[in-house]
């Protein structure tokens, strides 16, 4: 199967939304291309004594609304195309939740599961050495993404501080609490997704106790949203990670599953090297709950097509494609991953009447609390977990309503509505620097 370009997918989403809004040609021109791209070669002395040179990227997509903001991904499939797509989505995500940031993204081509913790630390510090001039609290603020986490953010912030010769906590978010991290940041993406999922469930009249959920990806985002859903009474019947998944008709307890994954799956100190499929032999997942024995293995492909009420892709891009979109049975898809649905698949889901909460809204809780962390770092004044969660809930519910109102008014899908909302906000920032009309008038004044 030909691999779909993530950036082409992101661009086609943007072009579709541009067809529905009246914004200046200036804004359209600015938004079609990334501002700046950097590619770096990162030499690291490995434990074996060999020198490995890793490839890394950082893309600033747009900073009209504020400093660029975007995570750093470690994955063997990272490419410039993917990083560009993720940086475009970040630009629109920050505008959807109306936080004063532009969009960026970074990535390193590496399988972190194959590195020792020492190698991982060296690579993380060396990546910051390479991109030091490209980031900063007023220019571009990184955060965690796939296979990076708060320990890695801590090393990166520390490296930046060493080069800068002063403590600059606001340069990176998603740091450990003891280094200026925010309460609630680790679970924020999952929590934000849970808030908007509840809003959609209300519209679709789905009651938690009668609602089944299948969830692809069991990392930071997948595990946390699973916890919140389970706690609210939803039945999470299937979860998976890169190696496969488990299915249980009576519902899975995400904490038991995570404990099992950690115990059986050789969880590294800071990078998950285990797998949910280790739970296959964990009979106690079933027995402790209901003794029904209705637990089984499931592939990632099967999970997506399960007969459930809600499907939550929380792993990587391009999971729902034209090949499987017609087989999706869920009534609600909550895109916790970035770009999990291709453009062609999106059309199919819309035709089938499936309600999709798009990634740029569904997973915006993470960047929202990253913004809170940046604000707290700059103020030197820290908030309680309750304050963080309340502010997050207010923003997610408000912007869900804004997007849904546009959907109803313009008779478009939720993704297009989210882009329309974001485009309006970004184009105001473009226009604030002067419009064609303004400059042509001043030309005639001076003549
Ligand atoms: P993570 O590294 O914590 O977890 C990734 C999970 O996906 C792991 O369970 C891994 O096993 C699984 N996975 C990897 N390849 C897979 C495959 N082919 N099929 C099924 N599962 C697979 O990453 P994360 O931070 O949870 O990020 C997950 C998604 O959420 C990504 O798309 C990321 O860009 C997006 N996201 C993350 C944040 C955040 O705050 N961490 C914020 C917004 C969006």
Short mmCIF file of C-alpha atoms and ligand atoms in Angstrom, two decimals:
data_model
loop_
_atom_site.label_atom_id
_atom_site.label_comp_id
_atom_site.label_asym_id
_atom_site.label_seq_id
_atom_site.Cartn_x
_atom_site.Cartn_y
_atom_site.Cartn_z
CA UNK A 1 0.00 0.00 0.00
CA UNK A 2 1.43 3.39 -1.01
CA UNK A 3 2.27 5.49 2.03
CA UNK A 4 0.22 8.68 2.13
CA UNK A 5 2.15 11.88 2.66
CA UNK A 6 1.10 13.38 5.97
CA UNK A 7 1.86 16.88 4.72
CA UNK A 8 -0.31 16.39 1.64
CA UNK A 9 -3.08 15.21 3.94
CA UNK A 10 -2.68 18.29 6.16
CA UNK A 11 -2.60 20.59 3.11
CA UNK A 12 -5.75 19.05 1.66
CA UNK A 13 -7.57 19.62 4.97
CA UNK A 14 -6.46 23.25 4.87
CA UNK A 15 -7.49 23.71 1.21
CA UNK A 16 -10.92 22.22 1.91
CA UNK A 17 -11.50 24.71 4.74
CA UNK A 18 -10.18 27.61 2.65
CA UNK A 19 -13.10 26.97 0.31
CA UNK A 20 -15.54 27.91 3.08
CA UNK A 21 -13.99 31.10 4.45
CA UNK A 22 -13.56 34.61 3.20
CA UNK A 23 -10.01 35.45 4.17
CA UNK A 24 -7.45 37.55 2.39
CA UNK A 25 -5.14 36.13 -0.25
CA UNK A 26 -2.31 37.32 2.02
CA UNK A 27 -3.41 34.93 4.76
CA UNK A 28 -3.84 32.07 2.29
CA UNK A 29 -0.35 32.59 0.89
CA UNK A 30 1.21 32.75 4.35
CA UNK A 31 -0.57 29.63 5.59
CA UNK A 32 0.27 27.34 2.68
CA UNK A 33 3.99 27.09 3.48
CA UNK A 34 6.15 26.63 6.58
CA UNK A 35 8.23 29.65 7.69
CA UNK A 36 11.52 27.89 8.40
CA UNK A 37 12.96 24.39 8.32
CA UNK A 38 16.14 23.08 9.89
CA UNK A 39 17.69 19.64 9.34
CA UNK A 40 20.53 18.59 11.63
CA UNK A 41 23.00 15.71 11.86
CA UNK A 42 23.48 14.65 15.46
CA UNK A 43 26.64 12.68 16.28
CA UNK A 44 26.36 10.47 19.39
CA UNK A 45 29.07 8.22 20.87
CA UNK A 46 27.24 4.95 21.57
CA UNK A 47 27.90 2.57 24.49
CA UNK A 48 29.72 0.28 22.04
CA UNK A 49 32.26 3.02 21.30
CA UNK A 50 30.87 3.54 17.77
CA UNK A 51 29.81 6.98 16.59
CA UNK A 52 26.22 7.14 15.25
CA UNK A 53 24.99 10.17 13.35
CA UNK A 54 21.22 10.68 13.77
CA UNK A 55 19.08 12.95 11.58
CA UNK A 56 16.83 15.51 13.25
CA UNK A 57 14.39 18.17 12.09
CA UNK A 58 12.64 21.24 13.48
CA UNK A 59 10.02 23.13 11.50
CA UNK A 60 8.53 26.53 12.34
CA UNK A 61 5.26 26.59 10.46
CA UNK A 62 3.84 29.96 11.44
CA UNK A 63 4.32 32.49 14.26
CA UNK A 64 1.74 35.16 13.47
CA UNK A 65 -0.21 34.49 16.68
CA UNK A 66 2.80 34.02 18.96
CA UNK A 67 5.97 31.96 19.44
CA UNK A 68 5.95 28.60 17.68
CA UNK A 69 4.92 25.63 19.81
CA UNK A 70 5.28 21.94 19.08
CA UNK A 71 6.50 18.61 20.38
CA UNK A 72 9.54 16.51 19.59
CA UNK A 73 9.02 13.00 18.26
CA UNK A 74 11.51 10.12 18.38
CA UNK A 75 10.54 7.43 15.90
CA UNK A 76 12.31 5.44 13.15
CA UNK A 77 9.72 6.69 10.60
CA UNK A 78 10.17 10.41 11.35
CA UNK A 79 10.59 12.36 8.10
CA UNK A 80 10.65 16.01 7.10
CA UNK A 81 7.26 15.53 5.45
CA UNK A 82 5.77 14.25 8.71
CA UNK A 83 7.33 17.04 10.80
CA UNK A 84 5.96 19.66 8.36
CA UNK A 85 2.48 18.15 8.65
CA UNK A 86 2.65 18.06 12.44
CA UNK A 87 3.80 21.70 12.52
CA UNK A 88 0.87 22.78 10.33
CA UNK A 89 -1.54 20.95 12.64
CA UNK A 90 0.09 22.64 15.66
CA UNK A 91 -0.50 26.07 14.09
CA UNK A 92 -4.20 25.37 13.67
CA UNK A 93 -4.54 23.56 17.00
CA UNK A 94 -3.21 26.54 18.95
CA UNK A 95 -5.64 28.80 17.10
CA UNK A 96 -8.60 26.44 17.72
CA UNK A 97 -8.09 26.67 21.48
CA UNK A 98 -7.18 30.35 21.16
CA UNK A 99 -3.82 30.26 22.91
CA UNK A 100 -1.18 32.82 21.83
CA UNK A 101 1.13 30.44 20.00
CA UNK A 102 2.05 29.60 16.44
CA UNK A 103 2.96 26.08 15.36
CA UNK A 104 6.16 24.05 15.08
CA UNK A 105 7.33 20.46 15.45
CA UNK A 106 10.56 18.52 15.78
CA UNK A 107 11.66 14.97 15.31
CA UNK A 108 14.63 12.63 15.33
CA UNK A 109 14.88 9.52 13.17
CA UNK A 110 15.60 6.93 15.86
CA UNK A 111 14.10 3.91 17.54
CA UNK A 112 14.55 4.93 21.19
CA UNK A 113 13.68 1.40 22.35
CA UNK A 114 17.06 0.30 20.95
CA UNK A 115 19.06 2.88 22.97
CA UNK A 116 20.31 2.63 26.52
CA UNK A 117 19.24 5.43 28.86
CA UNK A 118 22.75 6.89 28.63
CA UNK A 119 22.57 6.95 24.82
CA UNK A 120 19.10 8.47 24.99
CA UNK A 121 20.30 11.24 27.27
CA UNK A 122 23.30 11.99 25.01
CA UNK A 123 21.06 12.10 21.92
CA UNK A 124 18.52 14.39 23.62
CA UNK A 125 21.19 16.83 24.78
CA UNK A 126 22.94 16.72 21.38
CA UNK A 127 19.67 17.47 19.56
CA UNK A 128 19.25 20.60 21.70
CA UNK A 129 22.89 21.59 20.99
CA UNK A 130 22.05 21.35 17.26
CA UNK A 131 18.82 23.35 17.35
CA UNK A 132 19.73 25.75 20.19
CA UNK A 133 19.53 28.87 18.00
CA UNK A 134 16.21 27.77 16.58
CA UNK A 135 14.32 27.53 19.92
CA UNK A 136 13.70 29.82 22.89
CA UNK A 137 10.88 30.94 25.22
CA UNK A 138 9.94 33.78 22.84
CA UNK A 139 10.55 31.97 19.56
CA UNK A 140 9.83 28.25 19.67
CA UNK A 141 8.94 26.08 22.67
CA UNK A 142 9.26 22.27 22.35
CA UNK A 143 7.30 19.63 24.32
CA UNK A 144 6.94 15.82 24.39
CA UNK A 145 5.39 13.75 21.62
CA UNK A 146 5.61 10.10 20.56
CA UNK A 147 8.40 8.25 22.43
CA UNK A 148 9.59 11.34 24.27
CA UNK A 149 8.50 12.12 27.81
CA UNK A 150 9.08 14.36 30.82
CA UNK A 151 12.51 12.92 31.66
CA UNK A 152 13.68 13.69 28.13
CA UNK A 153 12.17 17.20 28.37
CA UNK A 154 14.10 17.65 31.63
CA UNK A 155 17.42 16.72 29.96
CA UNK A 156 16.65 19.04 27.07
CA UNK A 157 15.73 21.99 29.32
CA UNK A 158 18.89 21.36 31.35
CA UNK A 159 21.04 21.36 28.20
CA UNK A 160 19.45 24.60 27.00
CA UNK A 161 20.12 26.18 30.41
CA UNK A 162 23.77 25.10 30.31
CA UNK A 163 24.35 26.65 26.88
CA UNK A 164 22.36 29.74 27.81
CA UNK A 165 24.12 29.99 31.20
CA UNK A 166 20.87 30.83 32.98
CA UNK A 167 17.74 28.97 34.05
CA UNK A 168 15.12 29.34 31.33
CA UNK A 169 12.28 26.98 32.28
CA UNK A 170 9.84 28.49 29.74
CA UNK A 171 11.92 27.15 26.82
CA UNK A 172 10.41 23.65 27.06
CA UNK A 173 7.12 22.35 28.45
CA UNK A 174 6.18 18.92 29.71
CA UNK A 175 9.13 19.07 32.15
CA UNK A 176 9.22 17.22 35.48
CA UNK A 177 7.40 19.14 38.24
CA UNK A 178 10.68 19.64 40.09
CA UNK A 179 12.10 21.51 37.06
CA UNK A 180 9.16 23.87 36.63
CA UNK A 181 6.63 21.51 35.07
CA UNK A 182 2.92 22.13 35.50
CA UNK A 183 0.50 20.16 37.60
CA UNK A 184 -1.72 18.17 35.28
CA UNK A 185 0.50 18.40 32.17
CA UNK A 186 1.22 14.69 31.87
CA UNK A 187 -2.44 13.69 31.68
CA UNK A 188 -3.60 16.91 29.96
CA UNK A 189 -3.98 15.59 26.41
CA UNK A 190 -6.07 12.64 27.60
CA UNK A 191 -8.08 14.84 29.97
CA UNK A 192 -8.79 17.43 27.26
CA UNK A 193 -9.91 14.66 24.90
CA UNK A 194 -12.17 13.26 27.59
CA UNK A 195 -13.86 16.67 28.01
CA UNK A 196 -14.69 17.04 24.30
CA UNK A 197 -15.65 13.36 23.98
CA UNK A 198 -18.25 13.92 26.72
CA UNK A 199 -19.65 16.90 24.83
CA UNK A 200 -20.04 14.84 21.66
CA UNK A 201 -21.49 11.89 23.60
CA UNK A 202 -24.17 14.21 24.97
CA UNK A 203 -25.10 15.35 21.44
CA UNK A 204 -25.18 11.74 20.22
CA UNK A 205 -27.10 10.65 23.33
CA UNK A 206 -24.47 8.11 24.32
CA UNK A 207 -24.63 7.29 28.03
CA UNK A 208 -21.33 6.14 29.55
CA UNK A 209 -22.67 2.96 31.13
CA UNK A 210 -24.07 1.72 27.78
CA UNK A 211 -21.17 2.97 25.65
CA UNK A 212 -18.28 0.87 24.39
CA UNK A 213 -14.90 2.28 23.39
CA UNK A 214 -11.97 0.88 21.38
CA UNK A 215 -8.66 2.66 21.79
CA UNK A 216 -5.59 2.36 19.57
CA UNK A 217 -2.29 3.36 21.23
CA UNK A 218 -1.60 2.94 24.93
CA UNK A 219 1.06 5.55 25.62
CA UNK A 220 0.70 8.86 27.40
CA UNK A 221 -2.41 9.91 25.50
CA UNK A 222 -4.14 6.55 25.10
CA UNK A 223 -3.59 5.39 28.67
CA UNK A 224 -4.74 8.67 30.21
CA UNK A 225 -7.94 9.02 28.19
CA UNK A 226 -8.64 5.34 28.93
CA UNK A 227 -8.34 6.07 32.66
CA UNK A 228 -10.76 8.98 32.49
CA UNK A 229 -13.26 7.05 30.38
CA UNK A 230 -13.10 4.01 32.66
CA UNK A 231 -13.52 6.26 35.71
CA UNK A 232 -16.62 7.85 34.17
CA UNK A 233 -18.24 4.45 33.52
CA UNK A 234 -17.54 4.02 29.80
CA UNK A 235 -16.68 0.45 28.85
CA UNK A 236 -13.21 0.41 27.24
CA UNK A 237 -13.43 -2.97 25.50
CA UNK A 238 -10.22 -2.91 23.46
CA UNK A 239 -6.78 -1.32 23.70
CA UNK A 240 -3.63 -1.82 21.67
CA UNK A 241 -0.05 -0.71 21.26
CA UNK A 242 2.53 -1.14 18.51
CA UNK A 243 2.64 -4.91 19.00
CA UNK A 244 -1.10 -5.63 19.07
CA UNK A 245 -3.96 -5.43 21.49
CA UNK A 246 -6.44 -7.05 23.82
CA UNK A 247 -10.20 -7.22 23.72
CA UNK A 248 -12.56 -7.84 26.63
CA UNK A 249 -16.32 -7.64 26.20
CA UNK A 250 -16.86 -6.65 29.84
CA UNK A 251 -14.35 -3.82 29.70
CA UNK A 252 -10.69 -3.41 30.51
CA UNK A 253 -9.32 -1.69 33.60
CA UNK A 254 -6.61 0.58 32.14
CA UNK A 255 -4.56 0.57 35.35
CA UNK A 256 -4.45 -3.21 35.54
CA UNK A 257 -3.53 -3.31 31.85
CA UNK A 258 -0.77 -0.74 32.33
CA UNK A 259 0.60 -2.58 35.40
CA UNK A 260 0.70 -5.80 33.39
CA UNK A 261 2.35 -4.07 30.46
CA UNK A 262 4.99 -2.71 32.80
CA UNK A 263 5.53 -5.98 34.63
CA UNK A 264 5.60 -8.34 31.67
CA UNK A 265 6.93 -5.96 29.10
CA UNK A 266 10.32 -4.94 30.47
CA UNK A 267 9.37 -1.31 30.90
CA UNK A 268 12.53 0.81 30.66
CA UNK A 269 13.08 3.52 33.16
CA UNK A 270 11.83 6.29 30.93
CA UNK A 271 10.84 4.77 27.60
CA UNK A 272 8.19 2.15 27.28
CA UNK A 273 9.76 -0.89 25.70
CA UNK A 274 6.98 -3.23 26.73
CA UNK A 275 3.78 -4.13 24.98
CA UNK A 276 0.13 -4.48 25.75
CA UNK A 277 0.18 -7.81 24.01
CA UNK A 278 2.00 -9.02 27.12
CA UNK A 279 -1.45 -8.82 28.73
CA UNK A 280 -2.54 -11.73 26.57
CA UNK A 281 -1.17 -14.12 29.13
CA UNK A 282 -2.42 -12.02 32.03
CA UNK A 283 -5.49 -14.00 32.98
CA UNK A 284 -6.00 -11.85 36.07
CA UNK A 285 -7.18 -8.98 33.86
CA UNK A 286 -10.29 -11.04 33.25
CA UNK A 287 -10.56 -13.05 36.42
CA UNK A 288 -10.22 -10.20 38.88
CA UNK A 289 -13.15 -8.52 37.23
CA UNK A 290 -15.78 -10.99 36.14
CA UNK A 291 -14.34 -14.45 35.54
CA UNK A 292 -16.03 -14.51 32.15
CA UNK A 293 -13.02 -15.52 30.13
CA UNK A 294 -14.09 -13.30 27.29
CA UNK A 295 -10.71 -11.84 26.71
CA UNK A 296 -8.78 -12.18 23.54
CA UNK A 297 -5.98 -10.90 21.39
CA UNK A 298 -6.72 -8.42 18.68
CA UNK A 299 -4.67 -6.81 15.93
CA UNK A 300 -4.54 -3.07 15.41
CA UNK A 301 -6.43 -3.50 12.14
CA UNK A 302 -9.22 -5.51 13.80
CA UNK A 303 -9.47 -3.02 16.65
CA UNK A 304 -10.31 -0.16 14.30
CA UNK A 305 -13.19 -2.10 12.78
CA UNK A 306 -14.75 -3.33 16.03
CA UNK A 307 -18.48 -2.89 16.57
CA UNK A 308 -18.15 -0.24 19.28
CA UNK A 309 -19.79 3.14 19.92
CA UNK A 310 -16.59 5.18 20.13
CA UNK A 311 -13.26 4.71 18.40
CA UNK A 312 -10.22 6.56 19.75
CA UNK A 313 -7.10 6.44 17.56
CA UNK A 314 -4.27 7.55 19.87
CA UNK A 315 -1.13 6.27 18.13
CA UNK A 316 0.15 7.51 14.77
CA UNK A 317 -0.94 9.04 11.44
CA UNK A 318 -2.79 7.33 8.59
CA UNK A 319 -4.57 4.56 10.51
CA UNK A 320 -8.06 5.13 9.09
CA UNK A 321 -7.59 4.94 5.34
CA UNK A 322 -9.74 4.42 2.26
CA UNK A 323 -9.10 0.68 2.68
CA UNK A 324 -10.76 0.37 6.10
CA UNK A 325 -12.93 3.50 6.46
CA UNK A 326 -16.02 1.77 5.15
CA UNK A 327 -15.64 -0.90 7.84
CA UNK A 328 -15.55 1.55 10.74
CA UNK A 329 -18.65 0.92 12.85
CA UNK A 330 -18.21 3.49 15.64
CA UNK A 331 -20.68 6.39 15.82
CA UNK A 332 -18.03 8.71 17.20
CA UNK A 333 -14.32 8.92 16.32
CA UNK A 334 -12.16 10.97 18.68
CA UNK A 335 -8.80 11.71 17.02
CA UNK A 336 -6.36 11.78 19.91
CA UNK A 337 -3.44 11.02 17.55
CA UNK A 338 -2.37 13.65 15.07
CA UNK A 339 -3.51 12.90 11.53
CA UNK A 340 -4.94 9.40 12.09
CA UNK A 341 -7.45 9.76 9.24
CA UNK A 342 -6.50 10.27 5.60
CA UNK A 343 -8.45 12.73 3.44
CA UNK A 344 -10.11 9.95 1.44
CA UNK A 345 -11.12 8.12 4.60
CA UNK A 346 -12.49 11.34 6.04
CA UNK A 347 -14.91 11.61 3.11
CA UNK A 348 -16.11 8.05 3.75
CA UNK A 349 -16.63 8.69 7.48
CA UNK A 350 -18.60 11.84 6.69
CA UNK A 351 -20.77 10.02 4.16
CA UNK A 352 -21.47 7.34 6.78
CA UNK A 353 -22.58 10.06 9.21
CA UNK A 354 -19.85 9.30 11.73
CA UNK A 355 -19.20 12.20 14.10
CA UNK A 356 -15.45 12.92 14.07
CA UNK A 357 -13.81 15.16 16.67
CA UNK A 358 -10.73 16.24 14.68
CA UNK A 359 -7.21 16.03 16.09
CA UNK A 360 -6.71 19.81 16.14
CA UNK A 361 -9.52 20.00 18.72
CA UNK A 362 -9.53 16.54 20.36
CA UNK A 363 -5.87 16.47 21.41
CA UNK A 364 -5.43 20.21 22.06
CA UNK A 365 -5.54 19.69 25.85
CA UNK A 366 -1.81 18.94 25.84
CA UNK A 367 -0.73 22.19 24.23
CA UNK A 368 -3.25 24.09 26.35
CA UNK A 369 -1.64 22.92 29.58
CA UNK A 370 1.78 23.45 27.97
CA UNK A 371 0.68 27.06 27.56
CA UNK A 372 -0.28 27.11 31.26
CA UNK A 373 3.19 25.74 32.09
CA UNK A 374 4.88 28.47 30.01
CA UNK A 375 2.75 31.15 31.72
CA UNK A 376 3.61 29.76 35.18
CA UNK A 377 7.33 29.61 34.31
CA UNK A 378 7.33 33.22 33.17
CA UNK A 379 5.35 34.41 36.18
CA UNK A 380 7.31 32.26 38.64
CA UNK A 381 3.96 31.49 40.28
CA UNK A 382 2.53 27.99 40.22
CA UNK A 383 -1.08 26.79 40.12
CA UNK A 384 -2.79 23.86 41.84
CA UNK A 385 -3.89 20.80 39.89
CA UNK A 386 -7.55 21.82 40.37
CA UNK A 387 -6.88 25.26 38.89
CA UNK A 388 -5.15 23.72 35.87
CA UNK A 389 -7.93 21.18 35.29
CA UNK A 390 -10.71 23.75 35.66
CA UNK A 391 -9.08 26.16 33.21
CA UNK A 392 -8.52 23.29 30.78
CA UNK A 393 -12.15 22.17 31.03
CA UNK A 394 -13.40 25.70 30.38
CA UNK A 395 -11.30 26.06 27.23
CA UNK A 396 -12.06 22.61 25.80
CA UNK A 397 -15.81 22.94 26.35
CA UNK A 398 -15.89 26.51 24.99
CA UNK A 399 -14.00 25.65 21.81
CA UNK A 400 -15.93 22.43 21.26
CA UNK A 401 -19.09 24.56 21.31
CA UNK A 402 -17.56 27.14 18.95
CA UNK A 403 -16.57 24.42 16.49
CA UNK A 404 -19.92 22.66 16.77
CA UNK A 405 -21.81 25.94 16.22
CA UNK A 406 -19.84 26.51 12.99
CA UNK A 407 -20.56 22.92 11.93
CA UNK A 408 -24.29 23.51 12.34
CA UNK A 409 -24.29 26.98 10.76
CA UNK A 410 -22.13 26.17 7.75
CA UNK A 411 -23.38 22.56 7.36
CA UNK A 412 -19.83 21.21 7.35
CA UNK A 413 -18.06 18.42 9.21
CA UNK A 414 -16.34 19.08 12.56
CA UNK A 415 -12.84 19.10 11.00
CA UNK A 416 -13.71 21.76 8.45
CA UNK A 417 -15.49 23.73 11.19
CA UNK A 418 -12.36 23.60 13.37
CA UNK A 419 -10.22 24.85 10.47
CA UNK A 420 -12.74 27.64 9.77
CA UNK A 421 -12.54 28.75 13.42
CA UNK A 422 -8.74 28.66 13.39
CA UNK A 423 -8.45 30.33 9.99
CA UNK A 424 -10.54 33.28 11.20
CA UNK A 425 -8.23 33.77 14.18
CA UNK A 426 -4.99 33.37 12.23
CA UNK A 427 -6.11 35.62 9.39
CA UNK A 428 -6.90 38.38 11.92
CA UNK A 429 -3.28 38.18 13.02
CA UNK A 430 -2.10 38.34 9.41
CA UNK A 431 -4.35 41.35 8.76
CA UNK A 432 -3.07 43.11 11.91
CA UNK A 433 0.23 43.70 10.10
CA UNK A 434 -1.58 45.52 7.29
CA UNK A 435 -3.83 44.40 4.49
CA UNK A 436 -3.63 44.91 0.75
CA UNK A 437 -6.45 47.46 1.08
CA UNK A 438 -4.59 49.39 3.74
CA UNK A 439 -1.35 49.58 1.76
CA UNK A 440 -3.05 50.48 -1.53
CA UNK A 441 -4.89 53.34 0.23
CA UNK A 442 -1.69 54.70 1.74
CA UNK A 443 -0.08 54.50 -1.73
CA UNK A 444 -2.83 56.72 -3.21
CA UNK A 445 -2.49 59.12 -0.22
CA UNK A 446 1.19 59.67 -0.91
CA UNK A 447 0.74 60.20 -4.66
P1 LIG B 1 3.62 7.67 23.39
O1 LIG B 1 4.98 7.48 22.87
O2 LIG B 1 3.44 7.93 24.83
O3 LIG B 1 2.70 6.42 23.00
C1 LIG B 1 2.53 5.99 21.69
C2 LIG B 1 1.70 4.72 21.74
O4 LIG B 1 1.36 4.32 20.41
C3 LIG B 1 2.43 3.54 22.37
O5 LIG B 1 1.52 2.79 23.14
C4 LIG B 1 2.88 2.72 21.16
O6 LIG B 1 3.08 1.37 21.45
C5 LIG B 1 1.69 2.95 20.25
N1 LIG B 1 1.98 2.69 18.85
C6 LIG B 1 3.09 3.03 18.14
N2 LIG B 1 2.96 2.58 16.89
C7 LIG B 1 1.75 1.98 16.81
C8 LIG B 1 1.04 1.31 15.78
N3 LIG B 1 1.57 1.20 14.56
N4 LIG B 1 -0.19 0.82 16.07
C9 LIG B 1 -0.72 0.94 17.31
N5 LIG B 1 -0.10 1.55 18.31
C10 LIG B 1 1.12 2.05 18.06
O7 LIG B 1 2.99 8.85 22.51
P2 LIG B 1 1.80 9.82 22.89
O8 LIG B 1 2.39 11.03 23.49
O9 LIG B 1 0.76 9.05 23.62
O10 LIG B 1 1.28 10.23 21.45
C11 LIG B 1 0.27 9.47 20.76
C12 LIG B 1 -0.36 10.37 19.70
O11 LIG B 1 -0.92 11.52 20.33
C13 LIG B 1 0.60 10.91 18.64
O12 LIG B 1 -0.07 11.03 17.42
C14 LIG B 1 0.95 12.30 19.16
O13 LIG B 1 1.39 13.16 18.15
C15 LIG B 1 -0.40 12.69 19.72
N6 LIG B 1 -0.36 13.78 20.70
C16 LIG B 1 0.38 13.68 21.84
C17 LIG B 1 0.37 14.73 22.76
C18 LIG B 1 1.10 14.64 24.07
O14 LIG B 1 0.90 15.53 24.90
N7 LIG B 1 1.92 13.63 24.32
C19 LIG B 1 -0.38 15.87 22.50
C20 LIG B 1 -1.13 15.94 21.33
C21 LIG B 1 -1.12 14.89 20.44
#
